[in-house]
GROMACS .gro file of N, CA and C in nm:
model
  459
    1MET      N    1  -2.479  -3.287   3.321
    1MET     CA    2  -2.467  -3.285   3.177
    1MET      C    3  -2.449  -3.428   3.128
    2SER      N    4  -2.517  -3.460   3.021
    2SER     CA    5  -2.508  -3.596   2.966
    2SER      C    6  -2.374  -3.616   2.897
    3LYS      N    7  -2.340  -3.743   2.875
    3LYS     CA    8  -2.217  -3.777   2.806
    3LYS      C    9  -2.214  -3.714   2.666
    4LYS      N   10  -2.329  -3.720   2.599
    4LYS     CA   11  -2.341  -3.665   2.463
    4LYS      C   12  -2.319  -3.514   2.466
    5GLY      N   13  -2.380  -3.445   2.562
    5GLY     CA   14  -2.364  -3.300   2.575
    5GLY      C   15  -2.220  -3.261   2.604
    6PHE      N   16  -2.155  -3.343   2.690
    6PHE     CA   17  -2.014  -3.318   2.724
    6PHE      C   18  -1.927  -3.327   2.598
    7PHE      N   19  -1.947  -3.431   2.518
    7PHE     CA   20  -1.867  -3.448   2.396
    7PHE      C   21  -1.893  -3.336   2.295
    8ILE      N   22  -2.016  -3.288   2.288
    8ILE     CA   23  -2.048  -3.177   2.197
    8ILE      C   24  -1.973  -3.051   2.241
    9VAL      N   25  -1.974  -3.023   2.372
    9VAL     CA   26  -1.903  -2.905   2.424
    9VAL      C   27  -1.754  -2.916   2.398
   10VAL      N   28  -1.696  -3.034   2.423
   10VAL     CA   29  -1.553  -3.056   2.398
   10VAL      C   30  -1.522  -3.040   2.249
   11ALA      N   31  -1.605  -3.099   2.163
   11ALA     CA   32  -1.584  -3.090   2.018
   11ALA      C   33  -1.591  -2.945   1.973
   12LEU      N   34  -1.688  -2.870   2.022
   12LEU     CA   35  -1.699  -2.728   1.985
   12LEU      C   36  -1.577  -2.650   2.033
   13GLY      N   37  -1.530  -2.684   2.152
   13GLY     CA   38  -1.410  -2.619   2.205
   13GLY      C   39  -1.290  -2.644   2.116
   14ILE      N   40  -1.273  -2.768   2.073
   14ILE     CA   41  -1.160  -2.803   1.986
   14ILE      C   42  -1.172  -2.732   1.851
   15VAL      N   43  -1.291  -2.733   1.794
   15VAL     CA   44  -1.313  -2.665   1.666
   15VAL      C   45  -1.283  -2.515   1.681
   16SER      N   46  -1.330  -2.455   1.788
   16SER     CA   47  -1.306  -2.312   1.812
   16SER      C   48  -1.157  -2.283   1.823
   17PHE      N   49  -1.086  -2.370   1.895
   17PHE     CA   50  -0.941  -2.352   1.909
   17PHE      C   51  -0.872  -2.354   1.774
   18PHE      N   52  -0.904  -2.453   1.690
   18PHE     CA   53  -0.839  -2.463   1.560
   18PHE      C   54  -0.880  -2.349   1.467
   19CYS      N   55  -1.003  -2.302   1.477
   19CYS     CA   56  -1.046  -2.187   1.396
   19CYS      C   57  -0.968  -2.063   1.437
   20ALA      N   58  -0.954  -2.042   1.566
   20ALA     CA   59  -0.878  -1.926   1.615
   20ALA      C   60  -0.732  -1.938   1.573
   21ALA      N   61  -0.675  -2.057   1.584
   21ALA     CA   62  -0.536  -2.078   1.544
   21ALA      C   63  -0.521  -2.054   1.394
   22GLY      N   64  -0.620  -2.097   1.315
   22GLY     CA   65  -0.615  -2.074   1.170
   22GLY      C   66  -0.621  -1.927   1.136
   23LEU      N   67  -0.700  -1.850   1.208
   23LEU     CA   68  -0.705  -1.707   1.184
   23LEU      C   69  -0.573  -1.643   1.216
   24TYR      N   70  -0.511  -1.683   1.327
   24TYR     CA   71  -0.382  -1.627   1.363
   24TYR      C   72  -0.276  -1.666   1.259
   25ALA      N   73  -0.278  -1.791   1.218
   25ALA     CA   74  -0.179  -1.838   1.121
   25ALA      C   75  -0.193  -1.762   0.990
   26GLY      N   76  -0.313  -1.719   0.956
   26GLY     CA   77  -0.334  -1.645   0.832
   26GLY      C   78  -0.274  -1.506   0.835
   27THR      N   79  -0.236  -1.458   0.952
   27THR     CA   80  -0.179  -1.324   0.962
   27THR      C   81  -0.027  -1.325   0.953
   28GLN      N   82   0.031  -1.441   0.934
   28GLN     CA   83   0.176  -1.452   0.925
   28GLN      C   84   0.224  -1.407   0.786
   29VAL      N   85   0.337  -1.338   0.786
   29VAL     CA   86   0.398  -1.295   0.661
   29VAL      C   87   0.534  -1.362   0.653
   30ALA      N   88   0.565  -1.420   0.540
   30ALA     CA   89   0.693  -1.488   0.524
   30ALA      C   90   0.807  -1.389   0.548
   31ASP      N   91   0.912  -1.437   0.613
   31ASP     CA   92   1.027  -1.352   0.637
   31ASP      C   93   1.096  -1.317   0.506
   32ILE      N   94   1.126  -1.419   0.427
   32ILE     CA   95   1.191  -1.397   0.298
   32ILE      C   96   1.089  -1.418   0.187
   33ILE      N   97   1.074  -1.316   0.104
   33ILE     CA   98   0.980  -1.323  -0.008
   33ILE      C   99   1.062  -1.317  -0.136
   34GLU      N  100   1.054  -1.422  -0.216
   34GLU     CA  101   1.124  -1.422  -0.344
   34GLU      C  102   1.039  -1.345  -0.444
   35LEU      N  103   1.098  -1.243  -0.502
   35LEU     CA  104   1.026  -1.162  -0.601
   35LEU      C  105   1.036  -1.231  -0.737
   36ASN      N  106   0.961  -1.337  -0.748
   36ASN     CA  107   0.964  -1.424  -0.865
   36ASN      C  108   0.823  -1.432  -0.923
   37ASP      N  109   0.777  -1.322  -0.978
   37ASP     CA  110   0.640  -1.317  -1.028
   37ASP      C  111   0.626  -1.396  -1.157
   38PRO      N  112   0.524  -1.482  -1.163
   38PRO     CA  113   0.505  -1.565  -1.282
   38PRO      C  114   0.463  -1.487  -1.407
   39ILE      N  115   0.439  -1.357  -1.396
   39ILE     CA  116   0.406  -1.282  -1.517
   39ILE      C  117   0.526  -1.273  -1.611
   40TYR      N  118   0.646  -1.302  -1.558
   40TYR     CA  119   0.765  -1.302  -1.642
   40TYR      C  120   0.790  -1.443  -1.693
   41PRO      N  121   0.791  -1.460  -1.824
   41PRO     CA  122   0.815  -1.594  -1.878
   41PRO      C  123   0.957  -1.641  -1.849
   42LYS      N  124   1.051  -1.546  -1.840
   42LYS     CA  125   1.191  -1.579  -1.815
   42LYS      C  126   1.253  -1.462  -1.741
   43HIS      N  127   1.340  -1.492  -1.644
   43HIS     CA  128   1.409  -1.387  -1.570
   43HIS      C  129   1.551  -1.374  -1.623
   44LYS      N  130   1.590  -1.252  -1.657
   44LYS     CA  131   1.723  -1.228  -1.711
   44LYS      C  132   1.827  -1.215  -1.600
   45LYS      N  133   1.783  -1.173  -1.483
   45LYS     CA  134   1.872  -1.156  -1.369
   45LYS      C  135   1.828  -1.251  -1.257
   46GLY      N  136   1.914  -1.266  -1.156
   46GLY     CA  137   1.882  -1.350  -1.042
   46GLY      C  138   1.761  -1.296  -0.968
   47ILE      N  139   1.691  -1.383  -0.898
   47ILE     CA  140   1.569  -1.347  -0.825
   47ILE      C  141   1.604  -1.276  -0.695
   48VAL      N  142   1.543  -1.161  -0.673
   48VAL     CA  143   1.563  -1.085  -0.550
   48VAL      C  144   1.495  -1.158  -0.435
   49LYS      N  145   1.566  -1.173  -0.326
   49LYS     CA  146   1.510  -1.232  -0.204
   49LYS      C  147   1.493  -1.118  -0.104
   50PHE      N  148   1.370  -1.075  -0.091
   50PHE     CA  149   1.335  -0.959  -0.010
   50PHE      C  150   1.305  -1.002   0.134
   51SER      N  151   1.373  -0.940   0.230
   51SER     CA  152   1.347  -0.972   0.370
   51SER      C  153   1.241  -0.876   0.425
   52HIS      N  154   1.119  -0.925   0.426
   52HIS     CA  155   1.007  -0.845   0.477
   52HIS      C  156   1.031  -0.809   0.624
   53LYS      N  157   1.073  -0.908   0.701
   53LYS     CA  158   1.097  -0.890   0.845
   53LYS      C  159   1.204  -0.784   0.870
   54LYS      N  160   1.313  -0.790   0.797
   54LYS     CA  161   1.422  -0.694   0.816
   54LYS      C  162   1.374  -0.552   0.785
   55HIS      N  163   1.300  -0.536   0.677
   55HIS     CA  164   1.253  -0.402   0.641
   55HIS      C  165   1.154  -0.348   0.744
   56ALA      N  166   1.063  -0.433   0.790
   56ALA     CA  167   0.962  -0.389   0.887
   56ALA      C  168   1.022  -0.370   1.026
   57ASN      N  169   1.098  -0.467   1.073
   57ASN     CA  170   1.149  -0.462   1.210
   57ASN      C  171   1.276  -0.380   1.225
   58ASP      N  172   1.377  -0.410   1.143
   58ASP     CA  173   1.506  -0.344   1.159
   58ASP      C  174   1.509  -0.201   1.106
   59TYR      N  175   1.439  -0.178   0.995
   59TYR     CA  176   1.444  -0.045   0.933
   59TYR      C  177   1.320   0.038   0.962
   60GLY      N  178   1.220  -0.021   1.024
   60GLY     CA  179   1.100   0.053   1.063
   60GLY      C  180   1.010   0.092   0.946
   61ALA      N  181   1.021   0.021   0.834
   61ALA     CA  182   0.936   0.052   0.719
   61ALA      C  183   0.791   0.021   0.754
   62LYS      N  184   0.704   0.112   0.723
   62LYS     CA  185   0.560   0.093   0.744
   62LYS      C  186   0.501   0.029   0.619
   63CYS      N  187   0.394  -0.044   0.636
   63CYS     CA  188   0.331  -0.117   0.525
   63CYS      C  189   0.304  -0.027   0.404
   64GLY      N  190   0.250   0.092   0.430
   64GLY     CA  191   0.212   0.184   0.324
   64GLY      C  192   0.328   0.241   0.245
   65GLU      N  193   0.451   0.219   0.292
   65GLU     CA  194   0.567   0.267   0.216
   65GLU      C  195   0.587   0.185   0.090
   66CYS      N  196   0.539   0.062   0.091
   66CYS     CA  197   0.546  -0.023  -0.028
   66CYS      C  198   0.410  -0.051  -0.088
   67HIS      N  199   0.312  -0.073  -0.002
   67HIS     CA  200   0.178  -0.111  -0.047
   67HIS      C  201   0.090   0.013  -0.058
   68HIS      N  202   0.034   0.033  -0.177
   68HIS     CA  203  -0.045   0.154  -0.201
   68HIS      C  204  -0.173   0.122  -0.276
   69ASP      N  205  -0.264   0.220  -0.278
   69ASP     CA  206  -0.390   0.201  -0.351
   69ASP      C  207  -0.370   0.236  -0.498
   70ASN      N  208  -0.479   0.233  -0.575
   70ASN     CA  209  -0.468   0.259  -0.719
   70ASN      C  210  -0.435   0.404  -0.753
   71ASN      N  211  -0.435   0.492  -0.652
   71ASN     CA  212  -0.396   0.632  -0.674
   71ASN      C  213  -0.255   0.659  -0.621
   72GLY      N  214  -0.186   0.554  -0.577
   72GLY     CA  215  -0.051   0.569  -0.525
   72GLY      C  216  -0.046   0.614  -0.379
   73LYS      N  217  -0.160   0.621  -0.314
   73LYS     CA  218  -0.166   0.662  -0.173
   73LYS      C  219  -0.135   0.541  -0.085
   74PRO      N  220  -0.054   0.560   0.021
   74PRO     CA  221  -0.019   0.447   0.108
   74PRO      C  222  -0.143   0.382   0.170
   75LEU      N  223  -0.141   0.250   0.174
   75LEU     CA  224  -0.249   0.176   0.238
   75LEU      C  225  -0.222   0.169   0.388
   76ASP      N  226  -0.327   0.182   0.466
   76ASP     CA  227  -0.316   0.172   0.611
   76ASP      C  228  -0.337   0.026   0.648
   77LEU      N  229  -0.228  -0.049   0.649
   77LEU     CA  230  -0.234  -0.193   0.673
   77LEU      C  231  -0.169  -0.228   0.806
   78LYS      N  232  -0.202  -0.346   0.854
   78LYS     CA  233  -0.129  -0.402   0.967
   78LYS      C  234  -0.079  -0.539   0.923
   79MET      N  235   0.021  -0.589   0.993
   79MET     CA  236   0.083  -0.715   0.956
   79MET      C  237  -0.023  -0.823   0.939
   80GLY      N  238  -0.021  -0.888   0.825
   80GLY     CA  239  -0.113  -0.998   0.799
   80GLY      C  240  -0.235  -0.962   0.717
   81ASP      N  241  -0.260  -0.831   0.696
   81ASP     CA  242  -0.373  -0.793   0.610
   81ASP      C  243  -0.349  -0.846   0.469
   82ASP      N  244  -0.456  -0.879   0.401
   82ASP     CA  245  -0.444  -0.925   0.263
   82ASP      C  246  -0.400  -0.810   0.174
   83VAL      N  247  -0.305  -0.838   0.088
   83VAL     CA  248  -0.260  -0.739  -0.011
   83VAL      C  249  -0.249  -0.808  -0.146
   84GLN      N  250  -0.266  -0.729  -0.250
   84GLN     CA  251  -0.250  -0.783  -0.384
   84GLN      C  252  -0.104  -0.778  -0.423
   85LYS      N  253  -0.067  -0.864  -0.516
   85LYS     CA  254   0.068  -0.859  -0.571
   85LYS      C  255   0.078  -0.732  -0.656
   86CYS      N  256   0.197  -0.682  -0.669
   86CYS     CA  257   0.220  -0.562  -0.751
   86CYS      C  258   0.167  -0.581  -0.893
   87SER      N  259   0.183  -0.702  -0.944
   87SER     CA  260   0.143  -0.731  -1.082
   87SER      C  261  -0.008  -0.729  -1.102
   88ALA      N  262  -0.086  -0.719  -0.994
   88ALA     CA  263  -0.231  -0.709  -1.011
   88ALA      C  264  -0.267  -0.577  -1.080
   89CYS      N  265  -0.189  -0.474  -1.057
   89CYS     CA  266  -0.214  -0.344  -1.120
   89CYS      C  267  -0.106  -0.307  -1.222
   90HIS      N  268   0.018  -0.334  -1.187
   90HIS     CA  269   0.131  -0.304  -1.276
   90HIS      C  270   0.152  -0.428  -1.362
   91LYS      N  271   0.073  -0.440  -1.467
   91LYS     CA  272   0.059  -0.566  -1.541
   91LYS      C  273   0.156  -0.584  -1.657
   92GLU      N  274   0.207  -0.476  -1.711
   92GLU     CA  275   0.285  -0.490  -1.833
   92GLU      C  276   0.428  -0.533  -1.805
   93VAL      N  277   0.479  -0.620  -1.890
   93VAL     CA  278   0.618  -0.665  -1.884
   93VAL      C  279   0.678  -0.647  -2.024
   94GLY      N  280   0.804  -0.669  -2.035
   94GLY     CA  281   0.867  -0.658  -2.166
   94GLY      C  282   0.933  -0.522  -2.185
   95LYS      N  283   0.968  -0.495  -2.307
   95LYS     CA  284   1.041  -0.373  -2.340
   95LYS      C  285   0.953  -0.249  -2.317
   96ILE      N  286   1.011  -0.152  -2.247
   96ILE     CA  287   0.939  -0.029  -2.215
   96ILE      C  288   0.972   0.075  -2.323
   97PRO      N  289   0.871   0.133  -2.385
   97PRO     CA  290   0.897   0.235  -2.488
   97PRO      C  291   0.977   0.353  -2.431
   98LYS      N  292   1.073   0.401  -2.506
   98LYS     CA  293   1.160   0.509  -2.458
   98LYS      C  294   1.086   0.640  -2.440
   99LYS      N  295   0.984   0.665  -2.522
   99LYS     CA  296   0.915   0.794  -2.518
   99LYS      C  297   0.812   0.806  -2.406
  100ILE      N  298   0.786   0.699  -2.336
  100ILE     CA  299   0.684   0.700  -2.233
  100ILE      C  300   0.736   0.776  -2.109
  101LYS      N  301   0.651   0.859  -2.051
  101LYS     CA  302   0.691   0.938  -1.934
  101LYS      C  303   0.706   0.848  -1.811
  102LYS      N  304   0.790   0.893  -1.717
  102LYS     CA  305   0.822   0.815  -1.598
  102LYS      C  306   0.696   0.774  -1.520
  103ALA      N  307   0.607   0.866  -1.495
  103ALA     CA  308   0.486   0.836  -1.417
  103ALA      C  309   0.402   0.727  -1.484
  104GLU      N  310   0.390   0.734  -1.614
  104GLU     CA  311   0.312   0.634  -1.689
  104GLU      C  312   0.385   0.500  -1.689
  105ARG      N  313   0.516   0.505  -1.701
  105ARG     CA  314   0.598   0.384  -1.700
  105ARG      C  315   0.581   0.310  -1.566
  106ILE      N  316   0.584   0.385  -1.456
  106ILE     CA  317   0.569   0.327  -1.323
  106ILE      C  318   0.427   0.272  -1.305
  107LYS      N  319   0.329   0.343  -1.354
  107LYS     CA  320   0.190   0.301  -1.339
  107LYS      C  321   0.163   0.170  -1.414
  108ARG      N  322   0.219   0.156  -1.531
  108ARG     CA  323   0.186   0.042  -1.617
  108ARG      C  324   0.281  -0.076  -1.603
  109PHE      N  325   0.409  -0.051  -1.597
  109PHE     CA  326   0.508  -0.158  -1.608
  109PHE      C  327   0.554  -0.209  -1.472
  110HIS      N  328   0.542  -0.337  -1.454
  110HIS     CA  329   0.578  -0.403  -1.328
  110HIS      C  330   0.723  -0.373  -1.289
  111LYS      N  331   0.812  -0.393  -1.381
  111LYS     CA  332   0.956  -0.371  -1.355
  111LYS      C  333   0.982  -0.227  -1.310
  112SER      N  334   0.923  -0.131  -1.376
  112SER     CA  335   0.944   0.010  -1.340
  112SER      C  336   0.887   0.041  -1.203
  113ALA      N  337   0.770  -0.013  -1.173
  113ALA     CA  338   0.706   0.013  -1.044
  113ALA      C  339   0.792  -0.042  -0.930
  114LEU      N  340   0.838  -0.166  -0.943
  114LEU     CA  341   0.921  -0.225  -0.838
  114LEU      C  342   1.052  -0.151  -0.821
  115HIS      N  343   1.120  -0.129  -0.933
  115HIS     CA  344   1.251  -0.063  -0.923
  115HIS      C  345   1.239   0.078  -0.866
  116GLU      N  346   1.140   0.153  -0.909
  116GLU     CA  347   1.125   0.289  -0.858
  116GLU      C  348   1.089   0.287  -0.710
  117ASN      N  349   1.001   0.199  -0.669
  117ASN     CA  350   0.960   0.190  -0.529
  117ASN      C  351   1.081   0.157  -0.440
  118CYS      N  352   1.154   0.055  -0.478
  118CYS     CA  353   1.268   0.010  -0.397
  118CYS      C  354   1.384   0.110  -0.401
  119LYS      N  355   1.423   0.148  -0.521
  119LYS     CA  356   1.540   0.235  -0.534
  119LYS      C  357   1.518   0.374  -0.474
  120ALA      N  358   1.398   0.428  -0.490
  120ALA     CA  359   1.369   0.559  -0.432
  120ALA      C  360   1.376   0.553  -0.278
  121CYS      N  361   1.319   0.447  -0.223
  121CYS     CA  362   1.323   0.429  -0.077
  121CYS      C  363   1.467   0.413  -0.030
  122HIS      N  364   1.545   0.333  -0.101
  122HIS     CA  365   1.684   0.310  -0.064
  122HIS      C  366   1.765   0.440  -0.075
  123ARG      N  367   1.743   0.517  -0.180
  123ARG     CA  368   1.814   0.646  -0.193
  123ARG      C  369   1.779   0.739  -0.077
  124ASP      N  370   1.649   0.746  -0.043
  124ASP     CA  371   1.605   0.831   0.069
  124ASP      C  372   1.667   0.784   0.200
  125TRP      N  373   1.670   0.652   0.222
  125TRP     CA  374   1.728   0.597   0.344
  125TRP      C  375   1.876   0.635   0.354
  126ASN      N  376   1.948   0.615   0.244
  126ASN     CA  377   2.092   0.648   0.244
  126ASN      C  378   2.115   0.795   0.273
  127LYS      N  379   2.032   0.880   0.214
  127LYS     CA  380   2.046   1.024   0.235
  127LYS      C  381   2.020   1.059   0.383
  128LYS      N  382   1.913   1.004   0.439
  128LYS     CA  383   1.881   1.031   0.580
  128LYS      C  384   1.990   0.981   0.674
  129GLN      N  385   2.055   0.871   0.637
  129GLN     CA  386   2.160   0.814   0.720
  129GLN      C  387   2.297   0.876   0.693
  130GLY      N  388   2.304   0.962   0.591
  130GLY     CA  389   2.432   1.024   0.553
  130GLY      C  390   2.529   0.925   0.491
  131LEU      N  391   2.474   0.826   0.420
  131LEU     CA  392   2.556   0.721   0.360
  131LEU      C  393   2.573   0.743   0.210
  132LYS      N  394   2.691   0.714   0.161
  132LYS     CA  395   2.715   0.718   0.017
  132LYS      C  396   2.690   0.578  -0.039
  133LYS      N  397   2.666   0.572  -0.168
  133LYS     CA  398   2.636   0.445  -0.235
  133LYS      C  399   2.745   0.339  -0.209
  134SER      N  400   2.869   0.384  -0.196
  134SER     CA  401   2.982   0.292  -0.176
  134SER      C  402   2.995   0.243  -0.032
  135ASP      N  403   2.924   0.303   0.061
  135ASP     CA  404   2.932   0.263   0.201
  135ASP      C  405   2.872   0.123   0.217
  136PRO      N  406   2.941   0.032   0.288
  136PRO     CA  407   2.888  -0.104   0.306
  136PRO      C  408   2.752  -0.109   0.378
  137LYS      N  409   2.720  -0.007   0.456
  137LYS     CA  410   2.592  -0.003   0.527
  137LYS      C  411   2.480   0.059   0.445
  138ALA      N  412   2.514   0.108   0.326
  138ALA     CA  413   2.415   0.175   0.241
  138ALA      C  414   2.315   0.074   0.184
  139ALA      N  415   2.191   0.119   0.171
  139ALA     CA  416   2.088   0.037   0.107
  139ALA      C  417   2.123   0.026  -0.042
  140PRO      N  418   2.105  -0.090  -0.101
  140PRO     CA  419   2.147  -0.111  -0.240
  140PRO      C  420   2.063  -0.032  -0.341
  141THR      N  421   2.131   0.018  -0.443
  141THR     CA  422   2.062   0.091  -0.549
  141THR      C  423   2.108   0.047  -0.689
  142THR      N  424   2.186  -0.059  -0.696
  142THR     CA  425   2.233  -0.107  -0.826
  142THR      C  426   2.176  -0.246  -0.852
  143CYS      N  427   2.178  -0.285  -0.978
  143CYS     CA  428   2.124  -0.417  -1.016
  143CYS      C  429   2.193  -0.530  -0.939
  144LYS      N  430   2.326  -0.533  -0.944
  144LYS     CA  431   2.402  -0.644  -0.884
  144LYS      C  432   2.385  -0.651  -0.733
  145ALA      N  433   2.357  -0.539  -0.670
  145ALA     CA  434   2.343  -0.538  -0.523
  145ALA      C  435   2.215  -0.609  -0.478
  146CYS      N  436   2.113  -0.610  -0.561
  146CYS     CA  437   1.985  -0.675  -0.525
  146CYS      C  438   1.967  -0.810  -0.593
  147HIS      N  439   2.004  -0.816  -0.721
  147HIS     CA  440   1.986  -0.938  -0.799
  147HIS      C  441   2.111  -1.024  -0.787
  148PRO      N  442   2.100  -1.141  -0.722
  148PRO     CA  443   2.218  -1.227  -0.711
  148PRO      C  444   2.254  -1.285  -0.848
  149SER      N  445   2.378  -1.326  -0.860
  149SER     CA  446   2.422  -1.391  -0.983
  149SER      C  447   2.337  -1.516  -1.003
  150LYS      N  448   2.295  -1.541  -1.125
  150LYS     CA  449   2.212  -1.659  -1.153
  150LYS      C  450   2.290  -1.787  -1.122
  151LYS      N  451   2.422  -1.781  -1.126
  151LYS     CA  452   2.503  -1.898  -1.096
  151LYS      C  453   2.495  -1.936  -0.948
  152LYS      N  454   2.474  -1.837  -0.861
  152LYS     CA  455   2.471  -1.860  -0.716
  152LYS      C  456   2.335  -1.909  -0.668
  153GLN      N  457   2.235  -1.908  -0.753
  153GLN     CA  458   2.100  -1.947  -0.710
  153GLN      C  459   2.079  -2.096  -0.715
   0.00000   0.00000   0.00000
């Protein structure tokens, strides 16, 4: 093999290595995800710091328990698959009309969709574990339990 051919093979090998590494790196999911969506001009409460790793690994939450299609059906995802932000579909922010039905509120309003998804899951978890809301091991279901004080941020 000529010197030129050798360098081409080595260069292709290096490029292949970095491409493969880049694909793997793209499948990483941040451990802590700050739920700080820019669709809100101002946050009234502290920003929730969601531990993706803890929910997936420690609690055994499957991707489709949070991530769903436009019909509310769980998505069959694996770690690292591309997903849209909740606000891609649940676009409305601001004051929610009182007369609007719960299902419509969840479908349209970002805040309602997030709170219902999280709180319903937490209530179910607590029930399955036989935990009361006051138990220190209970999953949080109140504002203060998830939203830190703005002073502490």
